[in-house]
Coordinates of C-alpha atoms in Angstrom, one line a residue:
M28 CA -31.8 6.1 -53.2
Q29 CA -32.1 9.3 -51.3
L30 CA -35.0 7.7 -49.0
S31 CA -32.4 4.9 -48.4
V32 CA -29.7 7.2 -46.8
H33 CA -32.5 9.2 -45.2
W34 CA -33.6 6.3 -43.5
V35 CA -30.0 5.1 -42.9
Q36 CA -29.1 8.2 -41.1
R37 CA -32.3 8.2 -39.1
L38 CA -31.1 4.7 -37.9
G39 CA -27.6 5.6 -36.9
I40 CA -29.0 8.5 -35.1
A41 CA -31.1 6.3 -33.4
L42 CA -28.4 3.5 -32.7
L43 CA -26.0 6.5 -31.3
T44 CA -28.8 7.6 -28.8
L45 CA -29.6 4.3 -27.6
L46 CA -25.8 3.5 -27.1
I47 CA -25.3 7.1 -25.4
A48 CA -28.4 6.1 -23.2
T49 CA -27.2 2.9 -22.3
A50 CA -23.4 4.0 -21.2
C51 CA -25.3 6.7 -19.5
G52 CA -27.2 4.2 -17.6
K53 CA -24.2 1.8 -16.7
S54 CA -22.1 4.9 -15.3
D55 CA -24.9 5.4 -12.8
E56 CA -25.3 1.5 -12.1
L57 CA -23.6 0.3 -8.8
D58 CA -23.1 -3.3 -8.3
R59 CA -20.6 -5.2 -7.1
T60 CA -18.4 -5.5 -10.6
S61 CA -18.6 -1.5 -10.4
A62 CA -18.1 -1.5 -6.8
K63 CA -15.1 -3.7 -6.7
A64 CA -13.6 -1.6 -9.7
L65 CA -13.7 1.5 -7.5
L66 CA -12.4 0.1 -4.4
D67 CA -9.4 -1.5 -6.7
A68 CA -9.0 2.3 -8.1
M69 CA -8.7 3.7 -4.5
Y70 CA -6.2 1.5 -3.3
V71 CA -4.1 1.9 -6.6
D72 CA -4.4 5.5 -6.0
T73 CA -3.6 5.1 -2.1
P74 CA -2.0 2.0 -1.1
K75 CA -2.0 1.3 2.4
M76 CA 1.3 -0.3 3.6
Y77 CA 3.0 -1.0 6.6
A78 CA 6.5 -0.4 7.3
A79 CA 9.1 -1.5 9.4
P80 CA 9.5 1.0 12.5
F81 CA 13.6 0.6 11.8
G82 CA 15.1 2.1 8.9
I83 CA 18.0 0.7 6.8
E84 CA 20.0 3.3 7.9
G85 CA 20.6 5.3 11.2
E86 CA 23.2 6.4 13.5
L87 CA 23.6 4.9 17.5
S88 CA 25.7 6.5 20.2
W89 CA 25.8 3.3 22.3
Q90 CA 28.8 2.9 24.4
G91 CA 30.8 -0.7 25.4
E92 CA 29.0 -3.7 25.2
Q93 CA 25.8 -2.4 24.0
R94 CA 28.0 -0.6 21.2
E95 CA 29.6 -4.2 20.1
W96 CA 26.0 -5.9 20.3
G97 CA 24.4 -3.4 18.1
K98 CA 26.8 -3.9 15.6
R99 CA 26.7 -7.6 15.7
T100 CA 22.7 -7.3 15.7
L101 CA 23.4 -5.4 12.5
R102 CA 25.5 -7.8 11.0
D103 CA 23.0 -10.6 11.6
W104 CA 20.2 -8.1 10.0
F105 CA 22.5 -7.5 6.9
Q106 CA 23.1 -11.6 6.3
Q107 CA 19.4 -12.0 6.1
F108 CA 18.6 -9.5 4.0
E109 CA 21.7 -10.8 2.0
E110 CA 20.0 -14.3 1.7
K111 CA 17.1 -12.8 0.4
G112 CA 19.0 -11.0 -2.4
L113 CA 17.6 -7.9 -0.8
A114 CA 20.7 -6.2 0.1
E115 CA 24.4 -5.9 -1.2
R116 CA 26.4 -4.7 1.7
L117 CA 26.5 -3.4 5.2
V118 CA 27.9 0.2 5.9
L119 CA 29.3 0.8 9.6
E120 CA 31.4 3.9 10.4
D121 CA 32.7 5.2 13.6
T122 CA 31.8 8.8 14.1
V123 CA 30.8 11.2 17.0
S124 CA 27.4 12.1 17.8
S125 CA 25.7 15.5 18.0
W126 CA 26.1 15.3 21.8
G127 CA 30.1 15.1 21.4
T128 CA 29.9 11.2 22.2
G129 CA 31.2 8.2 20.5
A130 CA 28.7 6.6 18.0
F131 CA 28.7 4.8 14.6
K132 CA 26.4 5.1 11.7
W133 CA 24.7 2.3 9.6
E134 CA 23.3 1.8 6.6
I135 CA 22.2 -1.4 4.8
I136 CA 22.8 -1.3 0.8
L137 CA 20.1 -2.6 -1.1
S138 CA 19.9 -4.8 -4.2
E139 CA 17.4 -3.5 -6.7
D140 CA 15.1 -6.1 -5.5
G141 CA 15.5 -4.7 -2.1
K142 CA 14.7 -1.0 -3.2
K143 CA 11.3 -2.3 -4.5
L144 CA 10.4 -2.5 -0.9
Q145 CA 11.0 1.0 0.2
T146 CA 8.2 3.2 1.1
D147 CA 7.3 5.9 -1.2
S148 CA 6.5 8.3 1.5
V149 CA 8.3 11.2 1.3
D150 CA 8.2 11.6 5.1
A151 CA 9.9 7.8 5.6
P152 CA 11.4 7.2 2.3
K153 CA 14.2 5.1 4.1
L154 CA 11.8 2.3 5.8
L155 CA 10.7 -0.8 4.2
V156 CA 7.4 -2.2 3.5
V157 CA 5.9 -5.2 5.4
W158 CA 2.5 -5.6 4.1
T159 CA 0.5 -4.1 1.7
A160 CA -3.6 -4.4 1.8
E161 CA -5.7 -4.6 -1.0
A162 CA -9.7 -4.9 -1.4
G163 CA -10.9 -8.2 -1.7
D164 CA -14.6 -9.7 -2.5
V165 CA -17.4 -7.1 -1.9
T166 CA -19.6 -8.3 0.4
G167 CA -22.5 -5.8 0.2
I168 CA -23.8 -2.8 -1.1
S169 CA -26.4 -0.4 0.8
F170 CA -28.1 2.7 -0.6
V171 CA -28.8 5.4 1.7
D172 CA -31.8 6.8 0.2
Q173 CA -34.3 5.9 -2.8
S174 CA -32.2 8.3 -5.0
K175 CA -29.7 5.9 -4.9
T176 CA -27.0 8.6 -5.4
M177 CA -25.3 7.3 -1.9
A178 CA -24.1 4.1 -0.7
T179 CA -22.4 1.8 2.2
V180 CA -20.1 -0.4 0.1
T181 CA -18.7 -3.1 2.3
Y182 CA -15.6 -5.3 1.5
T183 CA -13.0 -7.6 2.8
E184 CA -9.6 -6.2 3.0
V185 CA -6.7 -8.7 2.6
F186 CA -3.2 -8.6 3.2
S187 CA 0.2 -9.4 1.5
M188 CA 3.6 -10.3 3.1
S189 CA 6.5 -8.7 2.0
P190 CA 9.6 -10.7 1.4
V191 CA 10.9 -9.0 4.6
A192 CA 8.0 -9.5 6.8
D193 CA 9.7 -12.8 8.2
I194 CA 12.8 -11.1 9.7
S195 CA 11.6 -10.6 12.9
Q196 CA 14.8 -9.9 14.6
Y197 CA 15.0 -6.8 12.1
F198 CA 11.5 -5.5 13.2
N199 CA 11.7 -6.5 16.7
F200 CA 7.7 -5.5 17.0
P201 CA 6.1 -9.1 16.9
D202 CA 2.9 -7.7 18.0
M203 CA 2.9 -4.4 15.6
F204 CA 4.4 -6.9 12.4
P205 CA 3.5 -10.4 12.9
T206 CA 5.9 -13.0 10.8
E207 CA 2.5 -15.0 10.1
P208 CA 0.0 -14.1 7.4
L209 CA -3.1 -12.0 9.0
P210 CA -6.8 -12.7 8.5
P211 CA -8.7 -10.6 6.0
V212 CA -11.0 -8.0 7.5
Q213 CA -14.0 -6.5 7.1
K214 CA -14.2 -2.6 5.9
S215 CA -16.8 -0.4 4.3
V216 CA -16.5 3.0 2.4
Q217 CA -19.2 5.8 1.5
V218 CA -19.7 6.1 -2.1
Q219 CA -21.6 9.1 -4.0
L220 CA -22.8 9.2 -7.7
F221 CA -21.3 12.3 -9.1
D222 CA -22.1 13.8 -13.0
D223 CA -18.7 11.8 -14.2
G224 CA -19.7 8.4 -12.3
W225 CA -19.4 7.2 -8.8
R226 CA -16.6 8.1 -6.2
V227 CA -15.1 6.9 -2.9
V228 CA -16.2 10.1 -0.3
Q229 CA -15.4 8.6 3.0
G230 CA -13.4 5.5 4.2
A231 CA -10.4 5.7 1.8
P232 CA -7.3 3.8 3.6
N233 CA -4.4 5.7 4.7
K234 CA -1.4 5.9 2.2
F235 CA 1.1 5.3 4.8
S236 CA 0.8 3.7 8.1
M237 CA 3.4 2.5 10.8

């Protein structure tokens, strides 16, 4: 019985050692599956967003016909948001600008669905996300040297439209924010192997883009 227990213990230790070695080997391995996982995590941590250059609130000091045109345009914008279930009401308030001239403040009060489209940028919390980008397929892995501790990963970046992307009157920047789906683009990042696994060290997407 003692001999059996002894061999069982030795077998358990051997299996544990094999599992650890296998796990370590997997953490050092960089293939397209593990590279895609790195890219997905990168885009979750630093999402790349394209936001409307015109926010959902502001103040305009336009006068005369320009002032009335501005109010009509805001009502048109709001109607398009409302039809999509993204806004609840439009606030227009006559006021005086910091220069002492007549002005009006405006704000589109978003619905709960509309609020989900706001950026998470501290610097621009009132802007709306038009596009988001994410990693598509990994198209190649090129190791820098024989040690295989650094590599260039090439991949396809794909874009998704938000529900406000087709409100062209709202953005008024058709070249910067096209209303048709964008084609995928080829990208690359540099990755490096550390003690705790692979990390992206260069080429991460910007968190917020205008």
